[in-house]
PDB file of C-alpha atoms in Angstrom:
ATOM      1  CA  LYS A 260      88.240 117.153  99.269  1.00 70.00           C
ATOM      2  CA  ALA A 261      85.584 114.877  97.894  1.00 83.00           C
ATOM      3  CA  GLY A 262      84.318 112.071 100.422  1.00 94.00           C
ATOM      4  CA  VAL A 263      84.605 108.367  99.751  1.00 97.00           C
ATOM      5  CA  THR A 264      82.024 107.448  96.843  1.00 97.00           C
ATOM      6  CA  GLN A 265      80.133 103.971  96.999  1.00 97.00           C
ATOM      7  CA  THR A 266      78.194 102.765  93.460  1.00 97.00           C
ATOM      8  CA  PRO A 267      75.130 101.365  92.639  1.00 97.00           C
ATOM      9  CA  ARG A 268      73.796 102.629  96.120  1.00 96.00           C
ATOM     10  CA  TYR A 269      70.940 100.133  95.367  1.00 97.00           C
ATOM     11  CA  LEU A 270      71.315  96.299  94.336  1.00 96.00           C
ATOM     12  CA  ILE A 271      68.642  93.978  93.548  1.00 98.00           C
ATOM     13  CA  LYS A 272      69.201  90.549  92.769  1.00 97.00           C
ATOM     14  CA  THR A 273      68.614  86.917  92.661  1.00 97.00           C
ATOM     15  CA  ARG A 274      69.846  83.847  95.021  1.00 97.00           C
ATOM     16  CA  GLY A 275      72.995  81.964  92.639  1.00 97.00           C
ATOM     17  CA  GLN A 276      73.887  85.319  91.143  1.00 98.00           C
ATOM     18  CA  GLN A 277      77.053  86.876  91.633  1.00 97.00           C
ATOM     19  CA  VAL A 278      77.627  91.196  92.111  1.00 98.00           C
ATOM     20  CA  THR A 279      80.306  93.646  91.630  1.00 98.00           C
ATOM     21  CA  LEU A 280      80.198  96.590  94.000  1.00 98.00           C
ATOM     22  CA  SER A 281      82.568  99.637  93.540  1.00 98.00           C
ATOM     23  CA  CYS A 282      84.316 101.870  96.249  1.00 98.00           C
ATOM     24  CA  SER A 283      86.385 105.869  95.276  1.00 98.00           C
ATOM     25  CA  PRO A 284      88.297 106.454  98.609  1.00 97.00           C
ATOM     26  CA  ILE A 285      89.176 110.102  99.047  1.00 96.00           C
ATOM     27  CA  SER A 286      91.767 110.591  97.187  1.00 95.00           C
ATOM     28  CA  GLY A 287      95.361 110.585  99.142  1.00 93.00           C
ATOM     29  CA  HIS A 288      94.555 107.333 101.223  1.00 94.00           C
ATOM     30  CA  ARG A 289      95.857 103.992 100.251  1.00 93.00           C
ATOM     31  CA  SER A 290      93.627 101.958 102.454  1.00 92.00           C
ATOM     32  CA  VAL A 291      90.420 101.045 101.866  1.00 95.00           C
ATOM     33  CA  SER A 292      87.751  98.676 104.486  1.00 94.00           C
ATOM     34  CA  TRP A 293      85.246  96.987 103.941  1.00 96.00           C
ATOM     35  CA  TYR A 294      81.997  95.720 105.398  1.00 96.00           C
ATOM     36  CA  GLN A 295      78.863  94.385 106.150  1.00 97.00           C
ATOM     37  CA  GLN A 296      75.776  95.974 107.693  1.00 96.00           C
ATOM     38  CA  THR A 297      73.001  93.523 108.807  1.00 94.00           C
ATOM     39  CA  PRO A 298      70.492  94.460 112.120  1.00 89.00           C
ATOM     40  CA  GLY A 299      70.969  90.667 113.949  1.00 86.00           C
ATOM     41  CA  GLN A 300      75.083  91.210 112.995  1.00 88.00           C
ATOM     42  CA  GLY A 301      75.580  94.503 113.058  1.00 90.00           C
ATOM     43  CA  LEU A 302      78.545  95.438 110.824  1.00 92.00           C
ATOM     44  CA  GLN A 303      80.976  93.452 110.156  1.00 93.00           C
ATOM     45  CA  PHE A 304      84.833  93.962 108.807  1.00 92.00           C
ATOM     46  CA  LEU A 305      85.030  91.549 105.668  1.00 94.00           C
ATOM     47  CA  PHE A 306      88.366  92.715 104.397  1.00 91.00           C
ATOM     48  CA  GLU A 307      90.948  95.964 103.967  1.00 92.00           C
ATOM     49  CA  TYR A 308      93.066  97.075 100.827  1.00 93.00           C
ATOM     50  CA  PHE A 309      96.036  98.493 101.227  1.00 92.00           C
ATOM     51  CA  SER A 310      98.531  99.532  97.728  1.00 91.00           C
ATOM     52  CA  GLU A 311      96.817  96.865  95.972  1.00 93.00           C
ATOM     53  CA  THR A 312      97.747  93.747  98.343  1.00 92.00           C
ATOM     54  CA  GLN A 313      94.646  92.327 100.848  1.00 91.00           C
ATOM     55  CA  ARG A 314      96.350  92.907 104.139  1.00 87.00           C
ATOM     56  CA  ASN A 315      93.765  91.919 106.260  1.00 85.00           C
ATOM     57  CA  LYS A 316      90.554  89.764 106.408  1.00 87.00           C
ATOM     58  CA  GLY A 317      87.313  89.369 108.612  1.00 87.00           C
ATOM     59  CA  ASN A 318      85.862  85.716 109.084  1.00 87.00           C
ATOM     60  CA  PHE A 319      83.779  85.633 105.941  1.00 93.00           C
ATOM     61  CA  PRO A 320      82.968  82.811 103.831  1.00 95.00           C
ATOM     62  CA  GLY A 321      85.594  82.310 100.236  1.00 95.00           C
ATOM     63  CA  ARG A 322      82.049  84.033  97.868  1.00 97.00           C
ATOM     64  CA  PHE A 323      83.458  87.469  99.534  1.00 97.00           C
ATOM     65  CA  SER A 324      86.292  88.467  97.463  1.00 97.00           C
ATOM     66  CA  GLY A 325      87.182  92.255  96.872  1.00 97.00           C
ATOM     67  CA  ARG A 326      90.692  94.233  95.036  1.00 97.00           C
ATOM     68  CA  GLN A 327      92.238  96.669  94.896  1.00 97.00           C
ATOM     69  CA  PHE A 328      93.253  99.025  92.032  1.00 97.00           C
ATOM     70  CA  SER A 329      96.507 101.132  91.563  1.00 95.00           C
ATOM     71  CA  ASN A 330      94.518 104.609  92.168  1.00 94.00           C
ATOM     72  CA  SER A 331      93.740 102.602  95.482  1.00 95.00           C
ATOM     73  CA  ARG A 332      90.303 102.417  93.408  1.00 97.00           C
ATOM     74  CA  SER A 333      88.297  98.578  95.113  1.00 98.00           C
ATOM     75  CA  GLU A 334      85.803  96.953  93.859  1.00 98.00           C
ATOM     76  CA  MET A 335      84.005  93.788  96.093  1.00 98.00           C
ATOM     77  CA  ASN A 336      82.914  90.524  94.963  1.00 98.00           C
ATOM     78  CA  VAL A 337      79.948  87.743  96.079  1.00 98.00           C
ATOM     79  CA  SER A 338      79.654  84.910  94.268  1.00 95.00           C
ATOM     80  CA  THR A 339      76.871  82.263  94.367  1.00 96.00           C
ATOM     81  CA  LEU A 340      74.709  85.143  96.336  1.00 97.00           C
ATOM     82  CA  GLU A 341      72.506  83.761  99.485  1.00 97.00           C
ATOM     83  CA  LEU A 342      69.436  85.313 100.960  1.00 97.00           C
ATOM     84  CA  GLY A 343      71.924  85.983 104.185  1.00 96.00           C
ATOM     85  CA  ASP A 344      73.127  87.973 101.452  1.00 97.00           C
ATOM     86  CA  SER A 345      71.036  91.377 101.639  1.00 97.00           C
ATOM     87  CA  ALA A 346      73.275  94.275 103.781  1.00 97.00           C
ATOM     88  CA  LEU A 347      74.439  97.382 103.608  1.00 97.00           C
ATOM     89  CA  TYR A 348      78.078  97.187 102.509  1.00 98.00           C
ATOM     90  CA  LEU A 349      79.539  99.785 104.046  1.00 97.00           C
ATOM     91  CA  CYS A 350      83.511 101.246 102.426  1.00 97.00           C
ATOM     92  CA  ALA A 351      86.088 103.020 104.471  1.00 95.00           C
ATOM     93  CA  SER A 352      88.627 104.304 103.220  1.00 94.00           C
ATOM     94  CA  SER A 353      91.847 105.840 105.384  1.00 91.00           C
ATOM     95  CA  GLN A 354      95.858 107.105 104.936  1.00 89.00           C
ATOM     96  CA  GLY A 355      96.976 103.870 105.035  1.00 79.00           C
ATOM     97  CA  GLN A 356      98.584 103.364 108.679  1.00 73.00           C
ATOM     98  CA  GLY A 357      95.504 100.415 109.730  1.00 71.00           C
ATOM     99  CA  ALA A 358      92.052 101.340 109.931  1.00 68.00           C
ATOM    100  CA  MET A 359      91.920 101.819 113.587  1.00 71.00           C
ATOM    101  CA  GLN A 360      94.577 103.632 113.616  1.00 76.00           C
ATOM    102  CA  GLU A 361      93.446 106.121 112.073  1.00 82.00           C
ATOM    103  CA  THR A 362      90.363 108.460 110.820  1.00 87.00           C
ATOM    104  CA  GLN A 363      88.954 106.292 108.835  1.00 89.00           C
ATOM    105  CA  TYR A 364      85.684 107.477 106.290  1.00 93.00           C
ATOM    106  CA  PHE A 365      83.054 105.912 105.134  1.00 95.00           C
ATOM    107  CA  GLY A 366      80.727 105.656 102.098  1.00 96.00           C
ATOM    108  CA  PRO A 367      77.600 105.935 102.208  1.00 95.00           C
ATOM    109  CA  GLY A 368      76.794 102.132 101.361  1.00 97.00           C
ATOM    110  CA  THR A 369      75.522  99.674  98.827  1.00 97.00           C
ATOM    111  CA  ARG A 370      72.790  98.741  99.814  1.00 97.00           C
ATOM    112  CA  LEU A 371      72.088  95.162  98.629  1.00 98.00           C
ATOM    113  CA  LEU A 372      69.305  93.211  98.993  1.00 98.00           C
ATOM    114  CA  VAL A 373      68.725  88.946  97.357  1.00 97.00           C
ATOM    115  CA  LEU A 374      65.717  87.431  96.690  1.00 97.00           C
TER     116      LEU A 374
ATOM    117  CA  SER B 373      83.731  84.218 122.588  1.00 54.00           C
ATOM    118  CA  GLN B 374      85.866  87.665 121.162  1.00 58.00           C
ATOM    119  CA  LYS B 375      83.004  90.163 121.354  1.00 77.00           C
ATOM    120  CA  ILE B 376      81.944  93.954 122.088  1.00 87.00           C
ATOM    121  CA  GLU B 377      79.111  95.162 123.829  1.00 89.00           C
ATOM    122  CA  GLN B 378      77.446  97.835 123.903  1.00 91.00           C
ATOM    123  CA  ASN B 379      73.487  99.763 126.144  1.00 79.00           C
ATOM    124  CA  SER B 380      72.006  97.205 123.618  1.00 70.00           C
ATOM    125  CA  GLU B 381      68.906  99.257 124.714  1.00 78.00           C
ATOM    126  CA  ALA B 382      68.084 102.811 123.472  1.00 89.00           C
ATOM    127  CA  LEU B 383      68.874 105.539 125.789  1.00 93.00           C
ATOM    128  CA  ASN B 384      67.016 108.271 126.153  1.00 95.00           C
ATOM    129  CA  ILE B 385      68.442 111.467 127.943  1.00 95.00           C
ATOM    130  CA  GLN B 386      67.297 115.437 128.147  1.00 97.00           C
ATOM    131  CA  GLU B 387      68.905 118.098 126.884  1.00 97.00           C
ATOM    132  CA  GLY B 388      71.694 119.487 128.642  1.00 97.00           C
ATOM    133  CA  LYS B 389      72.542 116.525 129.865  1.00 97.00           C
ATOM    134  CA  THR B 390      75.254 114.500 130.055  1.00 97.00           C
ATOM    135  CA  ALA B 391      75.074 110.961 127.523  1.00 96.00           C
ATOM    136  CA  THR B 392      77.284 108.308 128.942  1.00 96.00           C
ATOM    137  CA  LEU B 393      77.148 105.251 126.461  1.00 96.00           C
ATOM    138  CA  THR B 394      79.710 102.326 127.615  1.00 96.00           C
ATOM    139  CA  CYS B 395      81.898  99.342 126.191  1.00 95.00           C
ATOM    140  CA  ASN B 396      82.507  96.691 127.114  1.00 93.00           C
ATOM    141  CA  TYR B 397      85.023  93.680 125.448  1.00 90.00           C
ATOM    142  CA  THR B 398      86.283  90.394 126.038  1.00 84.00           C
ATOM    143  CA  ASN B 399      88.686  88.196 125.064  1.00 77.00           C
ATOM    144  CA  TYR B 400      91.175  91.491 123.747  1.00 77.00           C
ATOM    145  CA  SER B 401      93.722  92.905 124.261  1.00 78.00           C
ATOM    146  CA  PRO B 402      93.568  96.304 122.150  1.00 81.00           C
ATOM    147  CA  ALA B 403      95.725  98.461 120.376  1.00 79.00           C
ATOM    148  CA  TYR B 404      92.894 101.367 119.009  1.00 85.00           C
ATOM    149  CA  LEU B 405      89.529 102.111 120.148  1.00 90.00           C
ATOM    150  CA  GLN B 406      87.409 104.144 117.959  1.00 93.00           C
ATOM    151  CA  TRP B 407      84.000 105.549 119.007  1.00 96.00           C
ATOM    152  CA  TYR B 408      81.572 106.181 115.846  1.00 96.00           C
ATOM    153  CA  ARG B 409      79.005 108.317 115.559  1.00 97.00           C
ATOM    154  CA  GLN B 410      76.066 106.812 113.007  1.00 96.00           C
ATOM    155  CA  ASP B 411      72.286 107.922 111.895  1.00 95.00           C
ATOM    156  CA  PRO B 412      70.115 106.003 110.347  1.00 91.00           C
ATOM    157  CA  GLY B 413      71.297 105.104 106.528  1.00 88.00           C
ATOM    158  CA  ARG B 414      74.068 107.109 105.964  1.00 92.00           C
ATOM    159  CA  GLY B 415      77.433 105.132 106.762  1.00 94.00           C
ATOM    160  CA  PRO B 416      79.573 105.929 110.270  1.00 95.00           C
ATOM    161  CA  VAL B 417      81.295 108.829 110.982  1.00 96.00           C
ATOM    162  CA  PHE B 418      84.686 108.041 112.998  1.00 94.00           C
ATOM    163  CA  LEU B 419      84.757 110.564 115.614  1.00 96.00           C
ATOM    164  CA  LEU B 420      87.642 109.627 119.060  1.00 95.00           C
ATOM    165  CA  LEU B 421      90.279 106.883 118.031  1.00 92.00           C
ATOM    166  CA  ILE B 422      92.342 106.103 121.754  1.00 92.00           C
ATOM    167  CA  ARG B 423      95.404 104.000 122.278  1.00 89.00           C
ATOM    168  CA  GLU B 424      95.660 101.563 124.979  1.00 85.00           C
ATOM    169  CA  ASN B 425      98.657 103.886 126.741  1.00 88.00           C
ATOM    170  CA  GLU B 426      96.204 106.694 126.618  1.00 91.00           C
ATOM    171  CA  LYS B 427      93.448 107.167 129.732  1.00 88.00           C
ATOM    172  CA  GLU B 428      91.404 109.790 127.913  1.00 95.00           C
ATOM    173  CA  LYS B 429      90.280 112.156 124.769  1.00 95.00           C
ATOM    174  CA  ARG B 430      88.649 114.758 124.355  1.00 96.00           C
ATOM    175  CA  LYS B 431      87.290 116.430 121.402  1.00 94.00           C
ATOM    176  CA  GLU B 432      84.389 120.173 122.105  1.00 95.00           C
ATOM    177  CA  ARG B 433      81.912 118.113 124.116  1.00 97.00           C
ATOM    178  CA  LEU B 434      83.205 114.990 123.595  1.00 97.00           C
ATOM    179  CA  LYS B 435      84.394 112.668 126.171  1.00 97.00           C
ATOM    180  CA  VAL B 436      86.637 109.253 125.986  1.00 97.00           C
ATOM    181  CA  THR B 437      88.084 107.068 128.790  1.00 96.00           C
ATOM    182  CA  PHE B 438      90.133 103.757 128.037  1.00 92.00           C
ATOM    183  CA  ASP B 439      90.705 101.148 130.914  1.00 91.00           C
ATOM    184  CA  THR B 440      92.432  98.614 130.019  1.00 87.00           C
ATOM    185  CA  THR B 441      91.929  96.546 133.491  1.00 89.00           C
ATOM    186  CA  LEU B 442      88.601  97.181 133.667  1.00 91.00           C
ATOM    187  CA  LYS B 443      88.418  96.111 129.648  1.00 90.00           C
ATOM    188  CA  GLN B 444      85.405  99.261 129.885  1.00 92.00           C
ATOM    189  CA  SER B 445      85.608 102.125 127.293  1.00 94.00           C
ATOM    190  CA  LEU B 446      83.317 104.654 128.389  1.00 96.00           C
ATOM    191  CA  PHE B 447      82.122 107.545 125.682  1.00 97.00           C
ATOM    192  CA  HIS B 448      80.400 111.550 127.283  1.00 97.00           C
ATOM    193  CA  ILE B 449      78.331 113.442 125.866  1.00 97.00           C
ATOM    194  CA  THR B 450      78.088 116.716 127.193  1.00 97.00           C
ATOM    195  CA  ALA B 451      75.002 119.644 127.318  1.00 97.00           C
ATOM    196  CA  SER B 452      73.646 117.034 124.462  1.00 97.00           C
ATOM    197  CA  GLN B 453      71.364 118.224 121.989  1.00 97.00           C
ATOM    198  CA  PRO B 454      68.745 116.717 120.944  1.00 97.00           C
ATOM    199  CA  ALA B 455      70.755 117.197 117.347  1.00 97.00           C
ATOM    200  CA  ASP B 456      72.963 114.468 119.236  1.00 97.00           C
ATOM    201  CA  SER B 457      70.049 111.868 118.885  1.00 97.00           C
ATOM    202  CA  ALA B 458      72.000 108.991 116.422  1.00 97.00           C
ATOM    203  CA  THR B 459      73.416 105.169 117.324  1.00 96.00           C
ATOM    204  CA  TYR B 460      76.790 105.231 118.225  1.00 97.00           C
ATOM    205  CA  LEU B 461      79.406 102.758 118.223  1.00 96.00           C
ATOM    206  CA  CYS B 462      82.599 101.945 119.371  1.00 95.00           C
ATOM    207  CA  ALA B 463      85.459  99.907 117.254  1.00 93.00           C
ATOM    208  CA  LEU B 464      88.533  98.276 118.345  1.00 89.00           C
ATOM    209  CA  GLU B 465      91.414  96.622 116.586  1.00 81.00           C
ATOM    210  CA  PRO B 466      93.023  93.375 118.832  1.00 73.00           C
ATOM    211  CA  LEU B 467      96.726  93.577 119.076  1.00 66.00           C
ATOM    212  CA  ALA B 468      96.621  90.349 118.852  1.00 59.00           C
ATOM    213  CA  SER B 469      93.455  88.501 116.241  1.00 52.00           C
ATOM    214  CA  GLY B 470      92.659  85.907 114.528  1.00 49.00           C
ATOM    215  CA  THR B 471      90.312  86.310 111.525  1.00 45.00           C
ATOM    216  CA  TYR B 472      88.561  88.950 113.175  1.00 46.00           C
ATOM    217  CA  LYS B 473      90.550  92.511 112.128  1.00 72.00           C
ATOM    218  CA  TYR B 474      89.123  95.787 113.628  1.00 82.00           C
ATOM    219  CA  ILE B 475      85.434  93.977 116.033  1.00 87.00           C
ATOM    220  CA  PHE B 476      82.695  96.406 115.955  1.00 91.00           C
ATOM    221  CA  GLY B 477      80.390  97.309 119.359  1.00 92.00           C
ATOM    222  CA  THR B 478      76.308  96.314 117.616  1.00 89.00           C
ATOM    223  CA  GLY B 479      75.587  99.985 118.870  1.00 93.00           C
ATOM    224  CA  THR B 480      73.748 102.164 121.474  1.00 95.00           C
ATOM    225  CA  ARG B 481      71.024 104.467 120.057  1.00 95.00           C
ATOM    226  CA  LEU B 482      70.808 107.526 122.254  1.00 96.00           C
ATOM    227  CA  LYS B 483      68.023 109.764 121.975  1.00 96.00           C
ATOM    228  CA  VAL B 484      68.076 113.391 122.836  1.00 97.00           C
ATOM    229  CA  LEU B 485      65.016 115.020 123.986  1.00 96.00           C
ATOM    230  CA  ALA B 486      64.734 118.455 123.939  1.00 93.00           C
TER     231      ALA B 486
END
């Protein structure tokens, strides 16, 4: 089985722009979670989607949004980028009971640099 | 405040010894706790999941304990090898949380010396 894939792997944007990141989960997985990882704050939960619905949400501003498609693929969008949004964005998939209740498989991440 | 604490400093141990990593949490009553391994530049890799009604879980050379009274989980790697060198993260899902679902610790960097 192919693992979780994320595109693009690297991205450079400037302040004020918006960005869309994509995640393809493992085949058959219905839950996709997104995380932001920075050296200062560590790994922080953004949101979780299951069957095209946002099931859980972390403590991030509304500039961060996401969606899930019927094939379980997911995208996250960050609007009006700020310097502090520079981070590694990780996507993880699981079968569907809930990210902490079962094995989560992480993708390699998208490294975003905001200038 | 709500948080998870892991050994912030790197842990260096000799090959063949047992590495013990600590995960302490406050203000939570987690139903589940997970441990992950992360290598530089890569996504975390799931290692073990332990539930609140389980005291201990084992997988090959790995062992996790979960003490809900002490609010602590210990992660052990027996017969450690240089290939075990990585950052190890613990994560939990609070039973009753606001908007802070799925909370991760900052990780402990383990280095196994040959």
